PDB file of C-alpha atoms in Angstrom:
ATOM      1  CA  ASP X   1     -31.428 -31.791  72.114  1.00 69.00           C
ATOM      2  CA  GLN X   2     -34.621 -30.321  73.539  1.00 81.00           C
ATOM      3  CA  GLN X   3     -37.120 -33.047  74.280  1.00 92.00           C
ATOM      4  CA  VAL X   4     -39.846 -30.600  75.270  1.00 95.00           C
ATOM      5  CA  LYS X   5     -40.339 -27.462  73.218  1.00 95.00           C
ATOM      6  CA  GLN X   6     -42.525 -24.426  73.550  1.00 95.00           C
ATOM      7  CA  ASN X   7     -42.067 -22.663  70.261  1.00 92.00           C
ATOM      8  CA  SER X   8     -43.836 -19.428  71.163  1.00 94.00           C
ATOM      9  CA  PRO X   9     -41.773 -17.387  73.606  1.00 93.00           C
ATOM     10  CA  SER X  10     -44.661 -14.978  74.154  1.00 96.00           C
ATOM     11  CA  LEU X  11     -48.387 -14.603  73.626  1.00 97.00           C
ATOM     12  CA  SER X  12     -50.641 -11.572  74.042  1.00 97.00           C
ATOM     13  CA  VAL X  13     -54.398 -11.983  74.524  1.00 97.00           C
ATOM     14  CA  GLN X  14     -57.283  -9.679  75.339  1.00 97.00           C
ATOM     15  CA  GLU X  15     -59.061 -10.174  78.651  1.00 97.00           C
ATOM     16  CA  GLY X  16     -62.075 -12.467  78.299  1.00 97.00           C
ATOM     17  CA  ARG X  17     -60.684 -14.229  75.214  1.00 97.00           C
ATOM     18  CA  ILE X  18     -59.169 -17.682  75.008  1.00 98.00           C
ATOM     19  CA  SER X  19     -55.435 -18.215  75.548  1.00 98.00           C
ATOM     20  CA  ILE X  20     -53.896 -21.256  73.873  1.00 98.00           C
ATOM     21  CA  LEU X  21     -50.384 -22.284  74.827  1.00 98.00           C
ATOM     22  CA  ASN X  22     -48.686 -25.044  72.905  1.00 98.00           C
ATOM     23  CA  CYS X  23     -46.040 -27.623  73.702  1.00 97.00           C
ATOM     24  CA  ASP X  24     -44.365 -30.322  71.599  1.00 97.00           C
ATOM     25  CA  TYR X  25     -42.297 -33.262  72.759  1.00 97.00           C
ATOM     26  CA  THR X  26     -40.096 -35.791  71.039  1.00 95.00           C
ATOM     27  CA  ASN X  27     -39.658 -38.573  73.584  1.00 92.00           C
ATOM     28  CA  SER X  28     -42.361 -41.211  73.127  1.00 91.00           C
ATOM     29  CA  MET X  29     -41.573 -42.577  76.608  1.00 90.00           C
ATOM     30  CA  PHE X  30     -43.138 -39.549  78.266  1.00 92.00           C
ATOM     31  CA  ASP X  31     -46.412 -40.583  79.881  1.00 91.00           C
ATOM     32  CA  TYR X  32     -47.318 -37.718  82.179  1.00 92.00           C
ATOM     33  CA  PHE X  33     -47.499 -34.040  81.345  1.00 94.00           C
ATOM     34  CA  LEU X  34     -47.834 -30.976  83.512  1.00 94.00           C
ATOM     35  CA  TRP X  35     -48.256 -27.239  83.172  1.00 97.00           C
ATOM     36  CA  TYR X  36     -46.693 -24.843  85.628  1.00 96.00           C
ATOM     37  CA  LYS X  37     -47.248 -21.120  85.970  1.00 97.00           C
ATOM     38  CA  LYS X  38     -44.495 -18.789  87.135  1.00 95.00           C
ATOM     39  CA  TYR X  39     -44.752 -15.211  88.371  1.00 95.00           C
ATOM     40  CA  PRO X  40     -41.614 -13.041  88.631  1.00 91.00           C
ATOM     41  CA  ALA X  41     -39.504 -13.688  91.725  1.00 88.00           C
ATOM     42  CA  GLU X  42     -41.529 -16.790  92.592  1.00 92.00           C
ATOM     43  CA  GLY X  43     -41.088 -20.496  91.976  1.00 94.00           C
ATOM     44  CA  PRO X  44     -43.178 -22.321  89.380  1.00 95.00           C
ATOM     45  CA  THR X  45     -46.572 -23.391  90.710  1.00 95.00           C
ATOM     46  CA  PHE X  46     -48.396 -26.476  89.522  1.00 94.00           C
ATOM     47  CA  LEU X  47     -51.427 -25.730  87.391  1.00 96.00           C
ATOM     48  CA  ILE X  48     -52.812 -28.858  85.760  1.00 96.00           C
ATOM     49  CA  SER X  49     -51.625 -32.250  84.542  1.00 94.00           C
ATOM     50  CA  ILE X  50     -52.665 -35.043  82.210  1.00 94.00           C
ATOM     51  CA  SER X  51     -51.782 -38.695  81.936  1.00 92.00           C
ATOM     52  CA  SER X  52     -51.075 -40.244  78.554  1.00 93.00           C
ATOM     53  CA  ILE X  53     -54.137 -42.460  78.924  1.00 93.00           C
ATOM     54  CA  LYS X  54     -56.336 -39.382  78.578  1.00 95.00           C
ATOM     55  CA  ASP X  55     -56.670 -36.796  75.867  1.00 96.00           C
ATOM     56  CA  LYS X  56     -58.270 -34.043  77.914  1.00 97.00           C
ATOM     57  CA  ASN X  57     -58.287 -32.809  81.481  1.00 97.00           C
ATOM     58  CA  GLU X  58     -60.254 -29.846  82.715  1.00 97.00           C
ATOM     59  CA  ASP X  59     -60.009 -27.774  85.885  1.00 96.00           C
ATOM     60  CA  GLY X  60     -62.141 -24.664  85.974  1.00 97.00           C
ATOM     61  CA  ARG X  61     -60.917 -22.206  83.368  1.00 97.00           C
ATOM     62  CA  PHE X  62     -57.964 -24.425  82.479  1.00 98.00           C
ATOM     63  CA  THR X  63     -58.077 -27.355  80.070  1.00 98.00           C
ATOM     64  CA  VAL X  64     -55.146 -29.400  78.833  1.00 98.00           C
ATOM     65  CA  PHE X  65     -55.399 -31.374  75.602  1.00 98.00           C
ATOM     66  CA  LEU X  66     -53.019 -34.167  74.648  1.00 98.00           C
ATOM     67  CA  ASN X  67     -52.505 -35.466  71.108  1.00 97.00           C
ATOM     68  CA  LYS X  68     -50.171 -38.438  71.486  1.00 95.00           C
ATOM     69  CA  SER X  69     -49.891 -39.204  67.790  1.00 95.00           C
ATOM     70  CA  ALA X  70     -48.696 -35.667  67.149  1.00 96.00           C
ATOM     71  CA  LYS X  71     -46.690 -35.525  70.397  1.00 96.00           C
ATOM     72  CA  HIS X  72     -48.400 -32.263  71.159  1.00 97.00           C
ATOM     73  CA  LEU X  73     -50.196 -30.785  74.109  1.00 97.00           C
ATOM     74  CA  SER X  74     -51.922 -27.500  74.638  1.00 98.00           C
ATOM     75  CA  LEU X  75     -53.259 -25.480  77.537  1.00 98.00           C
ATOM     76  CA  HIS X  76     -56.469 -23.521  77.042  1.00 98.00           C
ATOM     77  CA  ILE X  77     -57.437 -20.743  79.413  1.00 98.00           C
ATOM     78  CA  VAL X  78     -61.009 -19.506  79.056  1.00 97.00           C
ATOM     79  CA  PRO X  79     -61.786 -16.753  79.804  1.00 97.00           C
ATOM     80  CA  SER X  80     -58.358 -15.200  80.186  1.00 98.00           C
ATOM     81  CA  GLN X  81     -57.870 -12.757  83.046  1.00 97.00           C
ATOM     82  CA  PRO X  82     -55.127 -10.172  83.670  1.00 96.00           C
ATOM     83  CA  GLY X  83     -54.009 -12.228  86.690  1.00 96.00           C
ATOM     84  CA  ASP X  84     -53.162 -15.061  84.304  1.00 97.00           C
ATOM     85  CA  SER X  85     -50.254 -13.010  82.972  1.00 97.00           C
ATOM     86  CA  ALA X  86     -47.200 -15.110  83.785  1.00 97.00           C
ATOM     87  CA  VAL X  87     -44.703 -17.497  82.223  1.00 96.00           C
ATOM     88  CA  TYR X  88     -46.157 -20.941  81.550  1.00 97.00           C
ATOM     89  CA  PHE X  89     -43.942 -24.010  81.465  1.00 96.00           C
ATOM     90  CA  CYS X  90     -44.876 -27.347  80.018  1.00 96.00           C
ATOM     91  CA  ALA X  91     -43.162 -30.377  81.593  1.00 94.00           C
ATOM     92  CA  ALA X  92     -43.085 -34.099  80.922  1.00 93.00           C
ATOM     93  CA  SER X  93     -42.058 -37.230  82.768  1.00 90.00           C
ATOM     94  CA  GLY X  94     -41.683 -40.822  81.729  1.00 84.00           C
ATOM     95  CA  ASN X  95     -40.159 -44.069  82.762  1.00 61.00           C
ATOM     96  CA  ALA X  96     -37.304 -42.242  84.476  1.00 56.00           C
ATOM     97  CA  GLY X  97     -39.618 -41.890  87.422  1.00 58.00           C
ATOM     98  CA  ASN X  98     -40.038 -38.478  88.854  1.00 73.00           C
ATOM     99  CA  MET X  99     -37.659 -36.585  86.634  1.00 84.00           C
ATOM    100  CA  LEU X 100     -39.371 -33.732  84.826  1.00 89.00           C
ATOM    101  CA  THR X 101     -38.169 -32.271  81.564  1.00 91.00           C
ATOM    102  CA  PHE X 102     -39.283 -28.685  81.082  1.00 93.00           C
ATOM    103  CA  GLY X 103     -39.953 -26.635  77.995  1.00 94.00           C
ATOM    104  CA  GLY X 104     -38.488 -23.169  77.651  1.00 93.00           C
ATOM    105  CA  GLY X 105     -41.660 -21.381  78.721  1.00 95.00           C
ATOM    106  CA  THR X 106     -44.188 -19.037  77.105  1.00 96.00           C
ATOM    107  CA  ARG X 107     -44.826 -15.591  78.508  1.00 96.00           C
ATOM    108  CA  LEU X 108     -48.560 -14.869  78.485  1.00 98.00           C
ATOM    109  CA  MET X 109     -49.760 -11.287  78.676  1.00 98.00           C
ATOM    110  CA  VAL X 110     -53.483 -10.734  79.171  1.00 97.00           C
ATOM    111  CA  LYS X 111     -54.474  -7.162  78.396  1.00 96.00           C
ATOM    112  CA  PRO X 112     -57.388  -5.571  80.276  1.00 92.00           C
TER     113      PRO X 112
ATOM    114  CA  ASP P   1     -49.210 -25.587 105.562  1.00 63.00           C
ATOM    115  CA  ALA P   2     -45.702 -24.399 104.688  1.00 82.00           C
ATOM    116  CA  GLY P   3     -44.454 -24.983 101.190  1.00 93.00           C
ATOM    117  CA  VAL P   4     -40.882 -25.603 100.139  1.00 96.00           C
ATOM    118  CA  ILE P   5     -38.564 -23.192 101.917  1.00 97.00           C
ATOM    119  CA  GLN P   6     -35.322 -21.965 100.412  1.00 97.00           C
ATOM    120  CA  SER P   7     -32.626 -19.745 101.831  1.00 96.00           C
ATOM    121  CA  PRO P   8     -31.159 -17.349 101.143  1.00 97.00           C
ATOM    122  CA  ARG P   9     -33.494 -15.697  98.628  1.00 96.00           C
ATOM    123  CA  HIS P  10     -30.636 -13.684  97.187  1.00 97.00           C
ATOM    124  CA  GLU P  11     -26.898 -14.295  97.306  1.00 97.00           C
ATOM    125  CA  VAL P  12     -24.177 -12.093  95.892  1.00 97.00           C
ATOM    126  CA  THR P  13     -20.653 -13.400  96.112  1.00 96.00           C
ATOM    127  CA  GLU P  14     -17.287 -13.009  94.495  1.00 96.00           C
ATOM    128  CA  MET P  15     -15.697 -15.472  92.140  1.00 96.00           C
ATOM    129  CA  GLY P  16     -13.844 -18.190  93.971  1.00 96.00           C
ATOM    130  CA  GLN P  17     -15.981 -18.084  97.093  1.00 97.00           C
ATOM    131  CA  GLU P  18     -17.979 -21.023  98.405  1.00 97.00           C
ATOM    132  CA  VAL P  19     -21.756 -20.747  98.135  1.00 97.00           C
ATOM    133  CA  THR P  20     -24.266 -22.886 100.034  1.00 98.00           C
ATOM    134  CA  LEU P  21     -27.940 -22.909  99.148  1.00 98.00           C
ATOM    135  CA  ARG P  22     -30.452 -24.465 101.508  1.00 98.00           C
ATOM    136  CA  CYS P  23     -33.798 -26.178 101.095  1.00 98.00           C
ATOM    137  CA  LYS P  24     -36.481 -27.522 103.400  1.00 98.00           C
ATOM    138  CA  PRO P  25     -38.963 -29.728 101.516  1.00 97.00           C
ATOM    139  CA  ILE P  26     -42.640 -30.097 102.302  1.00 96.00           C
ATOM    140  CA  SER P  27     -43.085 -32.396 105.284  1.00 95.00           C
ATOM    141  CA  GLY P  28     -43.838 -35.947 104.197  1.00 93.00           C
ATOM    142  CA  HIS P  29     -42.439 -35.560 100.698  1.00 93.00           C
ATOM    143  CA  ASP P  30     -39.879 -38.235  99.862  1.00 92.00           C
ATOM    144  CA  TYR P  31     -38.450 -36.732  96.675  1.00 93.00           C
ATOM    145  CA  LEU P  32     -36.332 -33.597  96.511  1.00 95.00           C
ATOM    146  CA  PHE P  33     -35.074 -31.898  93.358  1.00 95.00           C
ATOM    147  CA  TRP P  34     -32.587 -29.125  92.643  1.00 97.00           C
ATOM    148  CA  TYR P  35     -33.036 -27.085  89.452  1.00 96.00           C
ATOM    149  CA  ARG P  36     -31.200 -24.186  87.879  1.00 96.00           C
ATOM    150  CA  GLN P  37     -32.859 -21.588  85.668  1.00 94.00           C
ATOM    151  CA  THR P  38     -30.862 -19.476  83.219  1.00 91.00           C
ATOM    152  CA  MET P  39     -31.841 -17.477  80.167  1.00 85.00           C
ATOM    153  CA  MET P  40     -29.773 -19.703  77.912  1.00 84.00           C
ATOM    154  CA  ARG P  41     -30.763 -23.144  79.201  1.00 85.00           C
ATOM    155  CA  GLY P  42     -34.133 -22.580  80.853  1.00 88.00           C
ATOM    156  CA  LEU P  43     -35.074 -24.837  83.776  1.00 91.00           C
ATOM    157  CA  GLU P  44     -32.686 -27.749  84.075  1.00 92.00           C
ATOM    158  CA  LEU P  45     -32.622 -30.518  86.648  1.00 93.00           C
ATOM    159  CA  LEU P  46     -29.332 -30.748  88.513  1.00 95.00           C
ATOM    160  CA  ILE P  47     -29.908 -33.632  90.944  1.00 95.00           C
ATOM    161  CA  TYR P  48     -32.689 -35.403  92.755  1.00 94.00           C
ATOM    162  CA  PHE P  49     -32.988 -37.445  95.936  1.00 94.00           C
ATOM    163  CA  ASN P  50     -35.390 -40.152  97.024  1.00 93.00           C
ATOM    164  CA  ASN P  51     -35.574 -40.864 100.749  1.00 93.00           C
ATOM    165  CA  ASN P  52     -32.430 -38.756 101.234  1.00 95.00           C
ATOM    166  CA  VAL P  53     -30.414 -40.809  98.733  1.00 95.00           C
ATOM    167  CA  PRO P  54     -29.118 -39.158  95.530  1.00 95.00           C
ATOM    168  CA  ILE P  55     -30.713 -40.948  92.584  1.00 92.00           C
ATOM    169  CA  ASP P  56     -29.551 -39.018  89.548  1.00 91.00           C
ATOM    170  CA  ASP P  57     -26.887 -36.316  89.520  1.00 93.00           C
ATOM    171  CA  SER P  58     -26.249 -36.341  85.798  1.00 90.00           C
ATOM    172  CA  GLY P  59     -27.365 -32.729  85.556  1.00 91.00           C
ATOM    173  CA  MET P  60     -24.719 -31.426  87.940  1.00 94.00           C
ATOM    174  CA  PRO P  61     -22.495 -29.257  85.748  1.00 87.00           C
ATOM    175  CA  GLU P  62     -19.126 -30.213  87.186  1.00 85.00           C
ATOM    176  CA  ASP P  63     -17.259 -31.230  90.293  1.00 90.00           C
ATOM    177  CA  ARG P  64     -17.543 -27.755  91.740  1.00 95.00           C
ATOM    178  CA  PHE P  65     -21.182 -28.572  92.477  1.00 96.00           C
ATOM    179  CA  SER P  66     -22.219 -30.912  95.260  1.00 97.00           C
ATOM    180  CA  ALA P  67     -25.518 -31.648  96.989  1.00 97.00           C
ATOM    181  CA  LYS P  68     -26.390 -33.384 100.212  1.00 97.00           C
ATOM    182  CA  MET P  69     -29.522 -34.427 102.024  1.00 97.00           C
ATOM    183  CA  PRO P  70     -28.562 -35.381 105.567  1.00 96.00           C
ATOM    184  CA  ASN P  71     -32.177 -35.895 106.635  1.00 94.00           C
ATOM    185  CA  ALA P  72     -35.722 -35.787 105.303  1.00 94.00           C
ATOM    186  CA  SER P  73     -36.198 -32.123 106.102  1.00 95.00           C
ATOM    187  CA  PHE P  74     -33.026 -30.502 104.805  1.00 96.00           C
ATOM    188  CA  SER P  75     -30.847 -30.368 101.722  1.00 98.00           C
ATOM    189  CA  THR P  76     -27.932 -28.222 100.583  1.00 98.00           C
ATOM    190  CA  LEU P  77     -26.455 -27.376  97.216  1.00 98.00           C
ATOM    191  CA  LYS P  78     -22.869 -26.203  97.420  1.00 97.00           C
ATOM    192  CA  ILE P  79     -20.716 -24.530  94.777  1.00 97.00           C
ATOM    193  CA  GLN P  80     -17.003 -24.369  95.493  1.00 96.00           C
ATOM    194  CA  PRO P  81     -15.353 -22.412  93.996  1.00 96.00           C
ATOM    195  CA  SER P  82     -18.070 -20.287  92.434  1.00 96.00           C
ATOM    196  CA  GLU P  83     -17.687 -18.718  88.985  1.00 96.00           C
ATOM    197  CA  PRO P  84     -19.612 -15.915  87.241  1.00 96.00           C
ATOM    198  CA  ARG P  85     -21.248 -18.437  84.884  1.00 94.00           C
ATOM    199  CA  ASP P  86     -22.929 -20.029  87.919  1.00 96.00           C
ATOM    200  CA  SER P  87     -25.115 -16.932  88.230  1.00 96.00           C
ATOM    201  CA  ALA P  88     -28.703 -18.158  87.953  1.00 97.00           C
ATOM    202  CA  VAL P  89     -31.850 -18.799  89.955  1.00 97.00           C
ATOM    203  CA  TYR P  90     -31.679 -22.098  91.808  1.00 98.00           C
ATOM    204  CA  PHE P  91     -34.935 -23.825  92.701  1.00 97.00           C
ATOM    205  CA  CYS P  92     -35.634 -26.654  95.069  1.00 97.00           C
ATOM    206  CA  ALA P  93     -38.765 -28.767  94.617  1.00 95.00           C
ATOM    207  CA  SER P  94     -40.291 -31.708  96.443  1.00 94.00           C
ATOM    208  CA  SER P  95     -42.897 -34.320  95.683  1.00 92.00           C
ATOM    209  CA  ALA P  96     -44.711 -37.131  97.458  1.00 89.00           C
ATOM    210  CA  GLY P  97     -43.659 -39.838  95.060  1.00 78.00           C
ATOM    211  CA  GLY P  98     -45.995 -38.738  92.304  1.00 69.00           C
ATOM    212  CA  ASP P  99     -45.113 -36.647  89.339  1.00 69.00           C
ATOM    213  CA  THR P 100     -46.350 -33.322  90.679  1.00 85.00           C
ATOM    214  CA  GLN P 101     -43.465 -31.332  92.086  1.00 91.00           C
ATOM    215  CA  TYR P 102     -43.888 -28.312  94.319  1.00 93.00           C
ATOM    216  CA  PHE P 103     -41.296 -25.590  93.990  1.00 95.00           C
ATOM    217  CA  GLY P 104     -39.733 -23.225  96.440  1.00 96.00           C
ATOM    218  CA  PRO P 105     -39.366 -19.499  95.720  1.00 96.00           C
ATOM    219  CA  GLY P 106     -35.789 -19.914  94.482  1.00 97.00           C
ATOM    220  CA  THR P 107     -32.412 -18.430  95.337  1.00 98.00           C
ATOM    221  CA  ARG P 108     -31.060 -15.806  92.957  1.00 97.00           C
ATOM    222  CA  LEU P 109     -27.284 -16.239  92.869  1.00 97.00           C
ATOM    223  CA  THR P 110     -24.980 -13.581  91.467  1.00 97.00           C
ATOM    224  CA  VAL P 111     -21.284 -14.347  91.231  1.00 97.00           C
ATOM    225  CA  LEU P 112     -19.173 -11.269  90.518  1.00 95.00           C
TER     226      LEU P 112
END
């Protein structure tokens, strides 16, 4: 039973346009959400996070939106750059402390 | 400042052999996590430690897997005996008590 789902395995976007990556979760106990980016042959690197007390967090070109009622979060990248091409993982944690539950990932391809 | 260090980066072994993966967390981090990434199951948490003590090992697949953390700067994940289905990328991550985990580059294990 997947508690965190990324339903789009891949996404292709033109350079300069907006990339929107989506993530859904089922466990209402999750209270902290993170996005990680992963390049081939490297470990995931932390990108941005959001607490359940907020509905938006912004860091430069990256913005994460949280809709608790829909149990949905999204990552917006504006403008998208070719260097953003990577696999993006959504992750969630809750009352279990530091345990993270990851989604299956979305491969983003930004075309020049 | 060094990140999480894992060794070896690649390991090829034959079925039935013992495999030991190593991890050095970021200095000062008190949580350490071992993950496995496969095509079928994505990123799954195997075990995590807090202050060198195993807290949750419910993700460890079976008794062939064991993990230790003898001190704050070193952890091992051992598979004995190894099987072809153990082939995966194994990641170590550490955190400073918060929810943001920092990942190592991973060890790609191939069991023939």
